[in-house]
Coordinates of C-alpha atoms (C1' of nucleotides) in Angstrom, one line a residue:
Chain E
M6 CA 4.1 -35.1 7.8
D7 CA 4.8 -31.6 8.7
F8 CA 3.2 -29.1 6.6
T9 CA 4.1 -26.0 8.5
L10 CA 5.7 -23.3 6.3
K11 CA 8.9 -22.5 7.7
P12 CA 9.0 -18.7 8.1
I13 CA 10.2 -16.9 5.1
Q14 CA 12.3 -14.7 7.3
P15 CA 12.6 -15.0 11.0
V16 CA 12.4 -11.3 10.9
S17 CA 14.5 -8.7 8.8
T18 CA 16.4 -6.3 10.9
R19 CA 15.0 -3.5 8.9
D20 CA 11.5 -4.4 9.7
A21 CA 12.2 -5.0 13.3
V22 CA 13.6 -1.4 13.5
Y23 CA 10.7 -0.2 11.6
D24 CA 8.0 -1.7 13.7
A25 CA 9.7 -0.4 16.8
L26 CA 10.2 3.1 15.7
R27 CA 6.7 3.3 14.2
A28 CA 5.4 2.3 17.6
L29 CA 7.5 4.6 19.6
I30 CA 6.2 7.5 17.5
L31 CA 2.7 6.5 17.4
Q32 CA 2.7 6.0 21.2
L33 CA 4.3 9.3 21.5
E34 CA 7.4 8.1 23.4
L35 CA 9.1 9.8 20.5
P36 CA 7.3 13.1 20.7
P37 CA 6.6 15.4 17.7
G38 CA 9.7 17.3 17.0
T39 CA 12.2 14.9 18.5
A40 CA 15.6 14.8 16.6
I41 CA 16.8 11.5 15.8
S42 CA 19.8 10.4 13.8
E43 CA 20.6 7.3 12.0
K44 CA 23.6 6.8 14.1
D45 CA 21.9 7.2 17.5
I46 CA 19.3 4.6 16.5
S47 CA 21.6 2.2 15.1
L48 CA 23.7 2.4 18.3
K49 CA 20.7 1.8 20.4
F50 CA 19.4 -1.2 18.5
N51 CA 23.0 -2.7 17.9
V52 CA 22.6 -2.8 14.2
S53 CA 24.2 -0.8 11.2
R54 CA 23.0 2.3 9.8
T55 CA 21.6 0.4 6.7
P56 CA 18.5 -1.0 8.0
V57 CA 17.8 2.1 10.4
R58 CA 18.2 4.1 7.0
E59 CA 15.7 2.0 5.1
S60 CA 13.3 2.4 8.2
F61 CA 13.7 6.1 7.9
V62 CA 12.7 6.1 4.4
R63 CA 9.5 4.2 5.1
L64 CA 8.6 6.4 7.8
A65 CA 9.3 9.4 5.8
Q66 CA 7.1 8.1 3.1
E67 CA 4.1 7.7 5.7
G68 CA 4.9 11.3 6.9
L69 CA 5.8 10.2 10.4
L70 CA 9.6 11.5 9.9
E71 CA 10.9 14.6 8.3
V72 CA 14.3 14.2 6.7
Y73 CA 16.6 17.0 6.0
P74 CA 19.7 16.1 4.2
Q75 CA 22.9 17.0 5.8
R76 CA 20.9 18.5 8.8
G77 CA 19.0 16.0 10.6
S78 CA 15.8 13.9 10.8
Y79 CA 12.8 14.8 13.1
V80 CA 9.6 13.1 14.1
S81 CA 7.1 15.1 12.2
L82 CA 5.0 17.7 14.0
I83 CA 1.2 16.9 14.0
D84 CA -0.3 18.9 11.2
M85 CA -3.9 19.8 11.8
N86 CA -4.8 20.1 8.3
L87 CA -3.6 16.7 7.6
V88 CA -5.3 15.3 10.7
E89 CA -8.6 17.0 9.5
E90 CA -8.6 15.3 5.9
A91 CA -7.5 12.1 7.5
R92 CA -10.6 12.5 9.6
F93 CA -12.7 13.2 6.7
M94 CA -11.5 10.4 4.5
R95 CA -12.0 8.1 7.4
E96 CA -15.7 9.5 7.7
Q97 CA -16.5 8.9 4.3
L98 CA -15.1 5.3 4.0
E99 CA -16.5 4.4 7.4
V100 CA -20.0 5.5 6.6
A101 CA -19.9 3.9 3.0
V102 CA -18.8 0.4 4.6
V103 CA -21.4 0.5 7.5
R104 CA -24.1 1.0 4.7
L105 CA -22.8 -2.1 3.1
A106 CA -22.7 -3.9 6.4
C107 CA -26.4 -3.0 6.8
A108 CA -27.2 -4.8 3.5
E109 CA -24.9 -7.8 4.2
F110 CA -23.0 -9.1 6.8
P111 CA -21.7 -12.5 8.0
A112 CA -23.1 -14.0 11.1
E113 CA -19.9 -14.7 12.4
R114 CA -18.5 -11.4 12.1
L115 CA -21.7 -10.0 13.9
T116 CA -21.0 -12.2 16.9
E117 CA -17.3 -11.1 16.8
L118 CA -18.7 -7.5 16.9
E119 CA -20.8 -8.6 20.1
R120 CA -18.1 -10.2 21.7
N121 CA -15.9 -7.1 21.3
L122 CA -18.7 -4.9 22.8
S123 CA -18.8 -6.9 26.0
Q124 CA -15.1 -6.7 26.3
Q125 CA -15.2 -2.9 25.8
R126 CA -18.0 -2.7 28.6
A127 CA -15.6 -4.4 30.8
S128 CA -12.5 -2.3 29.9
I129 CA -14.6 0.9 30.5
E130 CA -15.5 -0.3 34.0
A131 CA -11.9 -1.2 34.6
H132 CA -10.8 2.3 33.2
D133 CA -8.4 0.4 31.0
Y134 CA -8.0 3.0 28.2
R135 CA -5.3 1.7 26.5
L136 CA -7.3 -1.6 26.0
M137 CA -10.3 0.3 25.1
F138 CA -8.2 2.1 22.2
E139 CA -7.2 -1.2 20.9
L140 CA -10.8 -2.7 21.1
D141 CA -12.1 0.4 19.3
E142 CA -9.5 -0.3 16.6
A143 CA -10.6 -4.1 16.3
F144 CA -14.2 -3.1 16.4
H145 CA -13.9 -0.9 13.2
R146 CA -11.6 -3.2 11.6
T147 CA -14.1 -6.2 12.0
I148 CA -16.8 -4.2 10.0
F149 CA -14.3 -3.6 7.2
E150 CA -13.4 -7.3 7.1
G151 CA -17.0 -8.4 7.1
C152 CA -17.5 -6.4 4.1
N153 CA -14.6 -7.7 2.2
K154 CA -12.7 -4.4 2.5
T155 CA -9.7 -5.6 4.1
N156 CA -7.4 -3.6 1.9
T157 CA -9.3 -0.5 2.3
W158 CA -8.8 -0.9 6.1
Q159 CA -5.2 -1.3 5.8
V160 CA -5.0 1.9 3.7
L161 CA -6.9 3.7 6.3
G162 CA -4.3 2.3 8.9
S163 CA -1.5 4.4 7.3
I164 CA -3.8 7.3 6.7
N165 CA -4.8 7.4 10.5
A166 CA -1.4 7.4 11.8
H167 CA -1.7 11.3 12.3
L168 CA -5.0 11.1 13.5
N169 CA -4.2 8.5 16.1
R170 CA -1.4 10.4 17.3
S171 CA -3.6 13.2 18.2
R172 CA -6.3 10.8 19.6
M173 CA -3.4 9.2 21.8
L174 CA -2.8 12.8 23.3
R175 CA -6.4 12.6 24.9
L176 CA -6.0 9.2 26.0
A177 CA -5.5 10.2 29.6
A178 CA -8.0 12.8 29.2
D179 CA -11.7 12.3 29.8
Q180 CA -12.2 11.1 26.2
Q181 CA -15.9 10.2 26.5
W182 CA -15.6 6.4 26.1
D183 CA -19.1 5.9 27.5
H184 CA -20.3 8.0 24.6
L185 CA -18.5 6.1 22.0
F186 CA -19.5 2.8 23.5
E187 CA -23.1 3.9 23.1
Q188 CA -22.6 4.6 19.6
H189 CA -20.9 1.3 19.0
L190 CA -23.8 -0.4 20.4
G191 CA -26.2 1.5 18.3
I192 CA -24.3 0.6 15.1
V193 CA -24.0 -3.0 15.8
E194 CA -27.9 -2.8 16.4
A195 CA -28.5 -1.2 13.3
I196 CA -26.3 -3.5 11.3
R197 CA -28.4 -6.3 12.7
I198 CA -31.7 -4.8 11.7
H199 CA -30.4 -3.6 8.5
D200 CA -31.2 0.0 9.3
E201 CA -28.8 1.6 6.7
Q202 CA -30.0 5.1 7.5
H203 CA -29.6 5.1 11.1
A204 CA -26.3 3.3 11.0
A205 CA -25.0 6.0 8.6
E206 CA -26.2 8.9 11.0
L207 CA -24.6 7.2 14.1
M208 CA -21.3 6.5 12.3
T209 CA -21.0 10.1 11.1
A210 CA -21.7 11.2 14.6
H211 CA -19.1 8.8 15.8
M212 CA -16.5 10.1 13.3
H213 CA -16.8 13.5 14.5
L214 CA -16.8 12.6 18.0
T215 CA -13.2 11.3 18.0
I216 CA -11.7 14.7 17.1
E217 CA -13.4 17.4 18.9
D218 CA -11.4 19.5 21.4
Q219 CA -8.5 20.0 19.3
S220 CA -7.8 23.7 20.4
L221 CA -7.6 22.4 24.0
L222 CA -5.0 19.8 22.8
R223 CA -3.0 22.6 20.9
A224 CA -2.8 24.7 23.9
K225 CA -1.7 22.0 26.1
Y226 CA 0.8 20.6 23.8
P227 CA 1.8 23.6 21.7
D228 CA 5.2 22.2 20.7
Y229 CA 3.8 19.2 19.0
F230 CA 1.8 21.0 16.4
K231 CA 2.8 22.4 13.1
S232 CA 2.3 26.1 11.9
Chain M
M22 CA 17.4 41.8 -2.2
D23 CA 16.8 38.1 -3.5
F24 CA 14.4 36.2 -1.4
T25 CA 14.6 33.1 -3.8
L26 CA 15.1 29.9 -1.6
K27 CA 18.0 28.1 -2.9
P28 CA 16.7 24.4 -3.8
I29 CA 17.2 22.2 -0.7
Q30 CA 18.7 19.5 -3.0
P31 CA 19.2 19.7 -6.6
V32 CA 17.7 16.2 -6.6
S33 CA 18.8 13.3 -4.6
T34 CA 19.8 10.2 -6.5
R35 CA 17.2 8.1 -4.7
D36 CA 14.4 10.3 -5.8
A37 CA 15.5 10.3 -9.2
V38 CA 15.7 6.6 -9.3
Y39 CA 12.5 6.1 -7.6
D40 CA 10.6 8.6 -9.9
A41 CA 12.0 6.9 -12.9
L42 CA 11.1 3.3 -11.8
R43 CA 7.6 4.3 -10.6
A44 CA 6.8 6.0 -14.1
L45 CA 8.0 3.0 -15.8
I46 CA 5.9 0.7 -13.8
L47 CA 2.8 2.8 -14.1
Q48 CA 3.1 3.2 -17.9
L49 CA 3.5 -0.5 -18.2
E50 CA 7.2 -0.2 -19.6
L51 CA 7.9 -2.6 -16.8
P52 CA 5.1 -4.9 -17.1
P53 CA 3.6 -6.9 -14.1
G54 CA 5.7 -9.9 -13.3
T55 CA 8.9 -8.4 -14.7
A56 CA 11.9 -9.5 -12.7
I57 CA 14.3 -6.6 -11.8
S58 CA 17.3 -6.6 -9.6
E59 CA 19.1 -4.0 -7.6
K60 CA 22.3 -4.6 -9.6
D61 CA 20.6 -4.4 -13.1
I62 CA 19.1 -1.1 -12.1
S63 CA 22.1 0.3 -10.6
L64 CA 24.1 -0.6 -13.7
K65 CA 21.7 0.9 -15.9
F66 CA 21.4 4.1 -14.0
N67 CA 25.2 4.2 -13.3
V68 CA 24.6 4.5 -9.5
S69 CA 25.3 2.2 -6.7
R70 CA 23.0 -0.2 -5.2
T71 CA 22.1 1.9 -2.1
P72 CA 19.8 4.5 -3.6
V73 CA 18.2 1.8 -6.1
R74 CA 17.6 -0.3 -2.9
E75 CA 15.9 2.5 -1.1
S76 CA 13.8 3.1 -4.0
F77 CA 12.9 -0.5 -4.1
V78 CA 11.8 -0.1 -0.3
R79 CA 9.5 2.7 -1.2
L80 CA 8.1 0.9 -4.3
A81 CA 7.4 -2.2 -2.2
Q82 CA 5.7 -0.1 0.5
E83 CA 3.3 1.2 -2.2
G84 CA 2.7 -2.3 -3.4
L85 CA 4.2 -1.8 -6.9
L86 CA 7.1 -4.1 -6.2
E87 CA 7.2 -7.5 -4.5
V88 CA 10.6 -8.4 -2.9
Y89 CA 11.6 -11.9 -2.2
P90 CA 14.8 -12.0 0.1
Q91 CA 17.5 -13.9 -1.5
R92 CA 15.2 -14.8 -4.4
G93 CA 14.6 -11.7 -6.5
S94 CA 12.2 -8.6 -6.9
Y95 CA 9.4 -8.6 -9.3
V96 CA 7.0 -5.9 -10.6
S97 CA 3.6 -6.8 -8.7
L98 CA 0.8 -8.4 -10.5
I99 CA -2.2 -6.6 -10.9
D100 CA -4.6 -7.5 -8.0
M101 CA -8.3 -7.3 -9.1
N102 CA -9.3 -7.3 -5.4
L103 CA -7.0 -4.3 -4.7
V104 CA -8.1 -2.7 -7.9
E105 CA -11.8 -2.9 -7.1
E106 CA -11.2 -1.6 -3.5
A107 CA -9.1 1.4 -4.8
R108 CA -12.0 2.1 -7.2
F109 CA -14.5 1.9 -4.1
M110 CA -12.2 4.3 -2.1
R111 CA -11.9 6.7 -4.9
E112 CA -15.6 6.5 -5.6
Q113 CA -16.6 7.6 -2.0
L114 CA -14.0 10.2 -1.7
E115 CA -14.7 11.9 -5.1
V116 CA -18.5 11.9 -4.4
A117 CA -18.0 13.4 -1.0
V118 CA -15.8 16.1 -2.4
V119 CA -17.8 16.9 -5.2
R120 CA -20.8 17.5 -3.0
L121 CA -18.6 19.9 -0.9
A122 CA -17.7 21.5 -4.4
C123 CA -21.3 22.1 -5.1
A124 CA -21.8 24.0 -1.6
E125 CA -19.0 26.2 -2.2
F126 CA -16.2 26.5 -5.0
P127 CA -13.7 29.1 -5.8
A128 CA -14.4 31.0 -9.0
E129 CA -10.7 30.8 -10.2
R130 CA -10.9 26.9 -9.7
L131 CA -13.9 26.9 -11.8
T132 CA -12.4 28.7 -14.6
E133 CA -9.4 26.2 -14.4
L134 CA -12.0 23.3 -14.9
E135 CA -13.6 25.1 -17.9
R136 CA -10.0 25.7 -19.4
N137 CA -9.3 22.2 -18.8
L138 CA -12.5 21.0 -20.4
S139 CA -11.8 22.8 -23.7
Q140 CA -8.3 21.2 -23.6
Q141 CA -10.0 17.7 -23.2
R142 CA -12.3 18.4 -26.3
A143 CA -9.3 19.2 -28.3
S144 CA -7.3 16.4 -27.2
I145 CA -10.2 14.1 -28.1
E146 CA -10.5 15.5 -31.4
A147 CA -6.6 14.9 -31.8
H148 CA -7.1 11.4 -30.7
D149 CA -4.2 12.1 -28.1
Y150 CA -5.3 9.7 -25.6
R151 CA -2.2 10.0 -23.6
L152 CA -2.8 13.9 -23.1
M153 CA -6.4 13.0 -22.4
F154 CA -5.2 10.8 -19.5
E155 CA -3.3 13.5 -18.0
L156 CA -6.2 16.0 -18.3
D157 CA -8.6 13.7 -16.6
E158 CA -6.1 13.6 -13.9
A159 CA -5.8 17.2 -13.6
F160 CA -9.6 17.7 -13.7
H161 CA -10.1 15.6 -10.7
R162 CA -7.2 17.1 -8.8
T163 CA -8.6 20.6 -9.4
I164 CA -11.8 19.8 -7.8
F165 CA -10.0 18.6 -4.7
E166 CA -7.8 21.5 -4.5
G167 CA -10.8 23.8 -4.7
C168 CA -12.3 22.0 -1.6
N169 CA -9.1 22.3 0.2
K170 CA -8.6 18.5 0.1
T171 CA -5.2 18.5 -1.3
N172 CA -3.8 16.0 1.0
T173 CA -6.8 13.7 0.2
W174 CA -6.0 13.8 -3.4
Q175 CA -2.4 12.9 -2.7
V176 CA -3.5 9.8 -0.7
L177 CA -5.7 9.0 -3.7
G178 CA -2.5 9.1 -5.8
S179 CA -0.9 6.4 -4.2
I180 CA -4.0 4.4 -3.8
N181 CA -4.8 4.7 -7.4
A182 CA -1.5 3.5 -8.6
H183 CA -2.9 0.0 -9.1
L184 CA -6.0 1.3 -10.4
N185 CA -4.3 3.5 -13.1
R186 CA -2.0 0.6 -14.1
S187 CA -5.3 -1.3 -15.2
R188 CA -6.7 1.9 -16.6
M189 CA -3.4 2.3 -18.6
L190 CA -4.1 -1.1 -20.4
R191 CA -7.3 0.3 -22.0
L192 CA -5.5 3.5 -23.2
A193 CA -5.0 2.1 -26.7
A194 CA -8.5 0.5 -26.7
D195 CA -11.8 2.4 -27.2
Q196 CA -12.0 3.8 -23.7
Q197 CA -15.1 5.8 -24.2
W198 CA -13.5 9.2 -23.9
D199 CA -16.6 10.8 -25.3
H200 CA -18.7 9.4 -22.6
L201 CA -16.2 10.4 -19.8
F202 CA -15.9 13.9 -21.5
E203 CA -19.8 14.3 -21.2
Q204 CA -19.7 13.4 -17.8
H205 CA -17.1 16.0 -16.9
L206 CA -19.3 18.7 -18.6
G207 CA -22.2 17.7 -16.5
I208 CA -20.1 17.6 -13.3
V209 CA -19.0 21.2 -13.9
E210 CA -22.2 22.5 -14.7
A211 CA -23.6 20.9 -11.7
I212 CA -20.8 22.6 -9.3
R213 CA -21.9 25.8 -11.1
I214 CA -25.5 25.6 -10.2
H215 CA -25.0 24.1 -6.8
D216 CA -27.2 20.8 -7.8
E217 CA -25.4 18.5 -5.2
Q218 CA -27.7 15.6 -6.0
H219 CA -27.1 15.6 -9.7
A220 CA -23.4 15.9 -9.3
A221 CA -23.0 13.0 -6.8
E222 CA -24.9 11.0 -9.2
L223 CA -22.9 11.8 -12.1
M224 CA -19.7 11.3 -10.1
T225 CA -20.7 7.8 -9.0
A226 CA -21.5 6.8 -12.7
H227 CA -18.2 8.3 -13.7
M228 CA -16.2 6.3 -11.2
H229 CA -18.0 3.0 -12.4
L230 CA -17.3 3.7 -15.9
T231 CA -13.6 3.8 -15.5
I232 CA -13.2 0.3 -14.7
E233 CA -15.8 -1.7 -16.6
D234 CA -14.5 -4.6 -19.0
Q235 CA -12.1 -6.0 -16.7
S236 CA -12.7 -9.5 -17.8
L237 CA -11.8 -8.5 -21.3
L238 CA -8.5 -7.1 -20.1
R239 CA -7.9 -10.3 -18.0
A240 CA -8.3 -12.3 -21.1
K241 CA -6.2 -10.2 -23.2
Y242 CA -3.2 -9.9 -20.8
P243 CA -3.5 -13.0 -18.5
D244 CA 0.0 -12.9 -17.3
Y245 CA -0.4 -9.3 -15.9
F246 CA -3.0 -10.7 -13.2
K247 CA -2.8 -12.1 -9.9
S248 CA -4.5 -15.4 -8.8
Chain Z
dA11 C1' 32.9 44.7 23.8
dC12 C1' 31.7 43.4 19.0
dT13 C1' 32.1 41.1 14.8
dA14 C1' 34.0 38.2 11.4
dC15 C1' 35.9 34.1 10.5
dC16 C1' 37.2 29.3 10.7
dA17 C1' 37.9 24.6 12.6
dC18 C1' 35.0 20.9 14.0
dA19 C1' 31.6 17.9 15.1
dC20 C1' 27.6 16.4 13.3
dT21 C1' 24.3 15.1 9.8
dA22 C1' 22.3 12.3 5.8
dC23 C1' 24.0 10.6 1.1
dC24 C1' 26.3 7.4 -1.5
dA25 C1' 29.7 3.4 -2.8
dT26 C1' 31.4 -0.8 -1.8
dA27 C1' 32.5 -5.3 0.5
dC28 C1' 31.2 -9.1 2.6
dA29 C1' 27.3 -12.5 4.4
dA30 C1' 23.8 -15.7 3.6
dG31 C1' 20.1 -17.9 1.1
dT32 C1' 18.3 -19.8 -3.2
dG33 C1' 17.8 -22.1 -7.8
dT34 C1' 20.1 -24.1 -11.5
dG35 C1' 22.9 -26.9 -14.5
dG36 C1' 26.4 -30.0 -14.7
dT37 C1' 28.5 -34.1 -13.4
dA38 C1' 29.3 -38.2 -11.1
dG39 C1' 27.7 -42.5 -9.5
dG40 C1' 24.1 -46.1 -9.8
Chain H
dC30 C1' 19.0 -43.8 -19.0
dC31 C1' 17.9 -41.8 -14.3
dT32 C1' 19.0 -39.8 -10.0
dA33 C1' 21.4 -37.6 -6.4
dC34 C1' 24.4 -34.1 -5.2
dC35 C1' 27.3 -30.3 -5.4
dA36 C1' 29.6 -26.2 -7.2
dC37 C1' 28.4 -21.7 -8.9
dA38 C1' 26.1 -17.9 -10.3
dC39 C1' 22.7 -15.3 -8.9
dT40 C1' 19.7 -12.8 -5.3
dT41 C1' 18.8 -9.4 -1.3
dG42 C1' 20.3 -8.2 3.5
dT43 C1' 23.7 -6.1 6.4
dA44 C1' 28.0 -3.6 7.8
dT45 C1' 31.3 0.0 7.2
dG46 C1' 34.1 3.9 5.0
dG47 C1' 34.4 8.1 2.8
dT48 C1' 32.1 12.6 0.9
dA49 C1' 29.9 16.7 1.1
dG50 C1' 26.9 19.9 3.2
dT51 C1' 25.4 22.4 7.8
dG52 C1' 25.4 24.5 12.1
dT53 C1' 27.9 26.0 16.2
dG54 C1' 31.1 27.5 19.2
dG55 C1' 35.4 29.4 20.1
dT56 C1' 38.9 32.5 18.6
dA57 C1' 41.5 36.2 16.6
dG58 C1' 41.1 40.8 15.0
dT59 C1' 39.2 45.3 15.1

DNA sequence: ACTACCACACTACCATACAAGTGTGGTAGG
DNA sequence: CCTACCACACTTGTATGGTAGTGTGGTAGT
């Protein structure tokens, strides 16, 4: 007997286009300000304008795309006000969740965090910053999952689209990965020994570290920023 | 010389349909579980399927609509896990913002809060709960605006769609508006005298009050809830 | 040389037709 | 009476044509 569920949909064209465009925007391969038209994209992907259009609707709702009727669509510029508020929201939620984690955290999630940490160490030594970026995401997601706050993490995912775009600009830069890694170590230790106060302090500092040097970024990529 | 900007768009059909459907869903005039088809809506609004469809995409992204390809679309059921996490997120952000407000808050916003409070008092005496609901929204929004956290409030707006739907169920019920009003009074007073600790405690309690008695709701409207 | 104007290429918006999958009710066969 | 099956009436997904508004570059007129 085969209980495998047949995929509800192999993959809808709309979702495929959406995923592709979103990835291109977040990885800055479509830099802020880039003009993109439904027609262009539909030709590049060899699909009709309909699924492209619907992808545009979703991207516009997330604030990643600005659509001006009858004039054109543009990858949205990075809005520093928005980025700062995204950082603010993330800080509040991350701190609150890590406090919960100090009170109660499943053992298997803790080992998952430790496994992640060892991978982080390896990727830093290998100077693989792209991988380190992904591990950092996974690290924080695991904390949320361990506290049964999966939906919260998903909401953060869309909120942080802008935040991550500016973080991506610093990927090549020095980005003090060593420092971030030390903080990760401390956070996991605090969770293990249920030191809520210390965990909260570490997480607060951690959330501030991910966004400094914005004026430098602005100077380096002036065209990518708004106002 | 006339510097008035002509409206970029009188109002796109898509946005009109989206706004209408969203309001219908949030006010439970389209109850959770209701089947709605693109065709039906397009006939009712006398527009083609295209703008309706794009509205569906947006509503589905917000989690207010479930779309099953080739089978139908349904107003999403209320997911209590989601509601609780929405409440959690809102609590963290509201508390953080009210702390900011205690440190610094513009005078004109404070008078706006006081004006709002007197309107609340009047609407409670008039038993106009619908108006009270709106005043409550405006009250919290004003606090966010006074702290330059407008974007944060907007994000909360989409997060709280689910939360508000379950709150709406209680509108006719007793919904201890008196108690909520007392807390509002206390919060404004705490902001005025910069009593951060007290404000945070009041807001925490306030955020918990808005969601109690869920089991009662579930018993009363079992078909509206998920799992 | 400069300005006003207009045709044209381009955009997103909307309507419509067709494609493909799903569930159901009726019917034919056992 | 029961079951298997199939046609049909739905659904959403995709493609395409026409509409209206916008910006630009070239041209005619001064």
